[in-house]
Structure formats: structure tokens, C-alpha cells
XYZ file of C-alpha atoms in Angstrom:
189
model
C 10.875 11.868 19.707
C 10.550 9.577 16.791
C 8.826 10.234 13.500
C 6.803 7.381 12.069
C 8.215 6.159 9.046
C 5.843 7.230 6.509
C 7.907 5.778 3.223
C 5.633 2.812 3.240
C 2.503 4.481 3.916
C -0.026 4.231 0.550
C -0.077 7.523 -1.015
C -3.358 9.012 -2.393
C -3.662 9.117 -6.155
C -4.465 12.294 -8.100
C -5.580 12.321 -11.628
C -4.663 15.868 -13.266
C -7.300 16.264 -16.427
C -5.949 19.380 -18.806
C -5.406 19.562 -22.221
C -2.318 22.368 -21.536
C 0.681 19.745 -21.582
C 2.808 22.714 -20.086
C 0.269 23.296 -17.055
C 0.134 19.657 -16.419
C 3.501 18.793 -16.455
C 4.357 21.454 -14.045
C 1.538 20.521 -11.780
C 2.578 16.803 -11.961
C 5.691 17.580 -11.240
C 5.021 19.692 -7.915
C 2.065 17.160 -6.904
C 4.339 13.732 -7.867
C 6.554 14.872 -4.544
C 3.130 14.098 -2.235
C 0.997 12.053 -4.445
C 1.089 9.321 -7.090
C 0.013 11.469 -10.196
C -1.610 10.349 -13.404
C -2.378 12.611 -16.312
C -4.921 12.899 -18.893
C -5.129 15.407 -21.824
C -8.700 14.733 -23.197
C -11.859 13.861 -21.420
C -11.806 10.355 -23.164
C -8.422 9.558 -21.819
C -9.751 11.086 -18.681
C -12.260 8.462 -18.188
C -9.863 5.655 -18.911
C -7.580 6.331 -16.427
C -10.132 6.982 -13.811
C -11.060 3.266 -14.467
C -7.421 2.107 -14.501
C -5.719 4.348 -11.782
C -8.760 4.744 -9.570
C -7.497 8.302 -8.272
C -8.792 9.408 -5.039
C -8.961 12.795 -6.320
C -9.184 14.150 -9.911
C -8.248 17.655 -10.970
C -10.547 18.783 -13.884
C -10.240 21.257 -16.213
C -13.637 22.537 -17.680
C -12.372 23.532 -21.315
C -11.111 20.901 -23.230
C -10.632 19.875 -26.650
C -12.857 17.441 -28.515
C -16.406 16.717 -27.854
C -16.601 16.564 -24.144
C -15.971 19.349 -21.659
C -14.964 18.633 -17.958
C -18.678 19.070 -16.852
C -19.114 16.192 -19.247
C -16.514 14.432 -17.662
C -17.593 15.247 -13.847
C -20.999 13.672 -14.786
C -19.761 10.563 -16.044
C -17.270 10.244 -13.063
C -20.222 11.030 -10.440
C -22.040 8.100 -12.204
C -19.489 5.602 -10.646
C -19.652 3.664 -7.816
C -16.880 4.361 -6.014
C -16.151 7.965 -7.651
C -13.524 9.636 -6.953
C -13.559 13.545 -5.350
C -13.370 16.039 -8.082
C -11.890 19.472 -8.512
C -12.525 21.699 -10.742
C -9.055 23.499 -11.770
C -9.675 25.904 -14.333
C -9.208 29.466 -15.717
C -13.033 30.041 -15.945
C -13.821 32.457 -13.104
C -17.398 33.040 -14.050
C -19.723 32.430 -10.981
C -22.523 30.189 -13.289
C -19.448 27.914 -13.940
C -18.592 27.231 -10.042
C -22.438 27.220 -9.343
C -22.519 24.149 -11.854
C -19.403 22.661 -11.071
C -20.815 21.968 -7.273
C -24.616 21.502 -8.191
C -22.873 18.618 -10.172
C -20.903 17.211 -7.523
C -17.659 18.747 -7.706
C -15.743 18.807 -4.206
C -14.292 22.073 -4.751
C -13.875 24.665 -7.583
C -10.149 26.608 -7.846
C -8.958 29.007 -10.483
C -5.862 28.915 -12.512
C -3.380 29.828 -11.798
C -3.540 28.105 -8.131
C -2.125 28.639 -5.076
C -0.504 25.521 -4.474
C -0.552 25.229 -0.926
C -4.181 25.977 -0.956
C -4.382 23.263 -3.969
C -2.660 20.809 -2.020
C -4.632 21.578 1.456
C -7.729 20.544 -0.948
C -6.563 17.608 -2.433
C -5.359 16.477 1.083
C -9.148 16.944 2.096
C -10.730 15.666 -0.948
C -8.543 12.330 -0.852
C -9.393 11.846 3.024
C -12.670 11.916 2.232
C -12.682 9.593 -0.824
C -10.648 7.100 1.377
C -13.065 7.414 3.941
C -15.976 6.880 1.820
C -14.244 3.740 0.021
C -13.316 2.333 3.664
C -17.066 2.878 4.442
C -18.254 0.859 1.552
C -16.100 -1.878 2.309
C -17.301 -2.147 5.909
C -20.766 -1.961 4.406
C -19.649 -4.810 1.766
C -18.511 -7.148 5.006
C -21.743 -6.389 6.955
C -23.616 -7.221 4.109
C -21.849 -10.265 3.175
C -22.136 -11.440 7.474
C -26.093 -11.024 6.854
C -26.190 -7.889 8.058
C -25.036 -8.680 11.533
C -22.176 -7.237 13.940
C -19.925 -9.989 14.864
C -18.758 -8.677 18.124
C -16.237 -11.159 20.223
C -15.087 -8.907 23.507
C -17.186 -9.773 26.042
C -17.891 -6.101 27.539
C -19.184 -5.354 23.701
C -20.966 -8.318 23.746
C -22.701 -7.292 27.142
C -23.452 -4.016 25.301
C -25.020 -5.460 22.157
C -27.303 -7.667 24.703
C -28.537 -4.950 26.727
C -29.101 -2.708 23.351
C -31.109 -5.399 21.585
C -32.998 -5.626 25.076
C -33.629 -1.699 25.371
C -34.770 -1.422 21.747
C -37.268 -4.079 22.386
C -39.098 -2.454 25.155
C -41.610 -0.230 24.441
C -41.258 2.609 27.113
C -41.713 6.184 25.920
C -38.335 6.780 25.997
C -35.695 3.938 24.768
C -32.969 6.536 24.311
C -32.986 7.479 28.065
C -33.076 3.916 29.032
C -30.214 3.078 26.403
C -28.009 5.860 28.094
C -28.290 4.654 31.248
C -27.293 1.081 30.587
C -24.484 2.578 28.601
C -23.374 4.554 31.713
C -23.796 1.758 34.147
C -21.819 -0.505 31.736
C -18.979 1.950 31.522
C -19.107 2.157 35.325
C -18.085 -1.709 35.600
């Protein structure tokens, strides 16, 4: 059986934010085999990279040098319209930090040193979620440009949409039951 050619598939983008240059270099080297990787060593650069790179996932340390910590960066990222998923990747093991991160909108929280297979699974899951959210936003935008109408050209789908419109106009006690009956009838045609 032939395997699909994945060389031309777009790769997920990951931004690593940590002030430990050695850790960042090692993790970046490992993850770059599978993802497009960008790095930032402080909060200011992290926010610039989020805007420039538009990552699917941000791996974010909590403790960083400077005026801002990872929680500040997480708050700023979550304010974005199409925010990437954020995985907190830190040496802090206190439950208070975990709870704070999750409540602030982090996708997950993992402690250093990470189990690499677990980290890759989390990054993949988070990237799929971020990608799906972007696709949904794009579809919503297209529907909005069409005036909120769905454009349907397949004849069977046109019939379904007409039946759905008629069904929803009825004031019968159980329009869902009627809709289900009509869909079943259409499937048999």
C-alpha cells in the first residue's frame, strides 16, 4: 500500500518561549523534525513572535526575566482574535500555578523536564484544536460575507434545505420529529 506524500503538507507552527537558552536550543532541535519552530527568550519577543509567526501552539514558561512572566504573556495571547493554544511548560510544580494557568486559558500544563512523547502528543492535539478553530472562523467569515446564507448547489442538498425550511416553519408540537422523518425519507430516495 502506498503511503501519502507528506512532504508538501503544511507543518504546524510552534513557538517556544523560555529564558533558558540551552533548554530552548535542545527542545527546538527535537521539535523542528516535526514542526516549524520559532523561539523567544522573553515576554516582549514572545508577543512579537506570536504576531509575526502566527503559531498554532505556544510552549510557554512561567518564570522569565524582566517585568512580565508567563501568566502575563498567556493573558495577552488569550486576548487575540485567533489565539494559538498555549501549553505551559515550566519547572513550577505547585498546584496553584497549574490551576491559575488552566483558569487563564492554557490548553495544558506540563512540567520540566518534559517526557518528549507526551509533549509531542499534547502539541499535536493542541495544534489540531487551533487549526480547527481557525478553519471554523474562516467558514464563519465566508458565511457572513454571503449575508448569512449557505450556498448549496447539489440537488439532493437543495431538497434537504427546502424541506428543512418548510419543517421549521410549521408550528407543530415536535418539529424535530418531523424533520427527522423528512431526512429519513430523503435518504431513502
